[in-house]
């Protein structure tokens, strides 16, 4: 076995040779001429001239050797359904879906927006888009109409694929009315909408625009649709993520580099082999779903488990029973899910036979050491915390047990992964932090390795402005995360340095929530901050000044308005964005130049010293905030 230090060193110092080797993990229709083109930094083009296809690598290339092996397992504890698709079944379903999409006028390079629950057709749709070279843009099904509308507006999709409804905790959540409402608020509408009717909530269909998947599937069953071969840098998909502004960013990824990055990560980090089963408990609307429910495991020839439901229904042992039933070898989940389980530790959680499971991977938010230790003691398997972002597409920090078996440290996601030239810099001076245990901003020297954000769709300028700075003549990418590194080189992540919050592993922009709340007629000003929470990592708390203070002067008046505000957020953005608390205050703390001091508010909420109060225009405002926080 190689030694990881040497493996990593080569990836940074000899990237061409290193990545050329990794590139042999996938199929290429035409070989690449050049490993990396970094002539116009920070834009990197990997495997220039190479021609390939994601869907081919995920499905077609397995047909010769494992057509009958399991590719997709779908379990819905919401509807009580379980389905298994072999590679050959998946091949057929994806071609049928591809034929349907083509018949609706979509061509190579067109965008297709997918707003779907966790059902097999969502996976078919993603793979079908890749197959024909269309660029999918999956919008998380938990988002409501206003979030959906802003993403449709930005993506200008040729086609939207959606379903009648999703289901959560036994409750049917109709998607089609949310989609119809969103479509009323956009300036350019797609010509076609494809609806998968699960029979949960009869959708009202708009004549000429809405098409039924059920009838088109019948028409195109058995269709043969060849893969569209794409140059390596052709976009494979865009995925929206939140940042500092209220406008979400469409992270665009390439084709060849992404395929190589995923195939390499399946080998070196996730240690997956053909015929095994991978179970990522995320959602296809998030990056983990893209990389490790859909593309990564299939590329590795593994079966992937798609789960619709809660971790606690019908009981908190459900995921572990699925591990036993489907002989899951690697599982990928979030710290919040484990903390939820820990609340049920007295309820015979781990009665299933977990002998197939080799490791549990956790990501998306900080894994606190007690939670990491608890699940480690319960499972007696390696717990692999891994840190990354929608932008990176695959882990930036982890341990690469497929290269060299290394110890994890509780509370740390580990070491820089091959290809990522990770460093810490001082937030004020931009100087590199070389001493251990000193906090800084985690940055990555350009070029980013294959598989990472290529640009923000249609906005190269925003991509450069948002993420990159030139330090000592070199482009560096900011993760916007605080971190420290210990004496052994292990990193610890200390949270975001921007206005992004992380609720139960879901990345949310506080500005988006503020914009929704501002829509309430009695809201004058609002500040939303993330406050640490023992279960969800963070929760959103909204501080509001009212236009008409008399309306919120009484307990009943304030409660009524809080209810209206929460309803508004739920309607605009969805339940996940709903603040845990809404507090009316007389004023919000600002600098003399009028900048809202969200961090000061956050410090007060978390019982920390607010720091720099000298810059605050009126420090007495802080007392009222502290009072509001403790009063309820
Ligand atoms: O703040 C970091 C946190 O989640 C952010 C990225 O979220 P998202 O784009 O949704 O991608 C999630 C991919 C797993 C990061 O900027 N984060 C992610 N993983 C960890 C983490 N924080 C601490 N530890 C982690 N393992």
Short mmCIF file of C-alpha atoms and ligand atoms in Angstrom, two decimals, residues 241 287-288 362-367 385-391 413 479 481 493 496 502 505 507, ligand 1:
data_model
loop_
_atom_site.label_atom_id
_atom_site.label_comp_id
_atom_site.label_asym_id
_atom_site.label_seq_id
_atom_site.Cartn_x
_atom_site.Cartn_y
_atom_site.Cartn_z
CA UNK A 241 -26.22 26.84 -3.15
CA UNK A 287 -24.43 17.84 -3.40
CA UNK A 288 -24.01 14.65 -1.35
CA UNK A 362 -20.41 11.77 8.18
CA UNK A 363 -20.38 15.23 6.59
CA UNK A 364 -22.24 18.46 6.05
CA UNK A 365 -21.69 20.13 9.40
CA UNK A 366 -19.25 19.83 12.31
CA UNK A 367 -19.28 16.43 13.97
CA UNK A 385 -15.85 12.71 9.28
CA UNK A 386 -15.31 14.41 5.95
CA UNK A 387 -15.43 18.09 5.15
CA UNK A 388 -16.39 19.57 1.82
CA UNK A 389 -18.78 21.88 -0.01
CA UNK A 390 -21.24 22.03 -2.87
CA UNK A 391 -18.46 23.85 -4.68
CA UNK A 413 -12.47 15.78 9.52
CA UNK A 479 -13.99 28.16 1.65
CA UNK A 481 -14.84 28.41 6.86
CA UNK A 493 -13.55 23.27 11.29
CA UNK A 496 -18.59 29.75 8.59
CA UNK A 502 -26.02 25.17 8.64
CA UNK A 505 -26.57 19.77 7.70
CA UNK A 507 -26.82 24.99 4.03
O1 LIG B 1 -19.28 25.02 6.70
C1 LIG B 1 -18.90 23.82 6.10
C2 LIG B 1 -19.93 22.74 6.41
O2 LIG B 1 -20.86 22.77 5.35
C3 LIG B 1 -20.46 23.72 4.35
C4 LIG B 1 -20.75 23.20 2.97
O3 LIG B 1 -22.09 22.81 2.87
P1 LIG B 1 -22.67 22.25 1.51
O4 LIG B 1 -22.30 23.19 0.41
O5 LIG B 1 -24.09 21.95 1.73
O6 LIG B 1 -21.84 20.93 1.23
C5 LIG B 1 -21.90 19.84 2.09
C6 LIG B 1 -21.02 18.73 1.55
C7 LIG B 1 -20.77 17.65 2.56
C8 LIG B 1 -18.99 23.92 4.60
O7 LIG B 1 -18.53 25.16 4.07
N1 LIG B 1 -19.33 21.40 6.50
C9 LIG B 1 -19.41 20.41 5.58
N2 LIG B 1 -18.82 19.29 6.04
C10 LIG B 1 -18.33 19.57 7.27
C11 LIG B 1 -18.65 20.92 7.55
N3 LIG B 1 -18.27 21.51 8.70
C12 LIG B 1 -17.57 20.78 9.57
N4 LIG B 1 -17.24 19.48 9.37
C13 LIG B 1 -17.60 18.84 8.24
N5 LIG B 1 -17.29 17.57 8.06
#
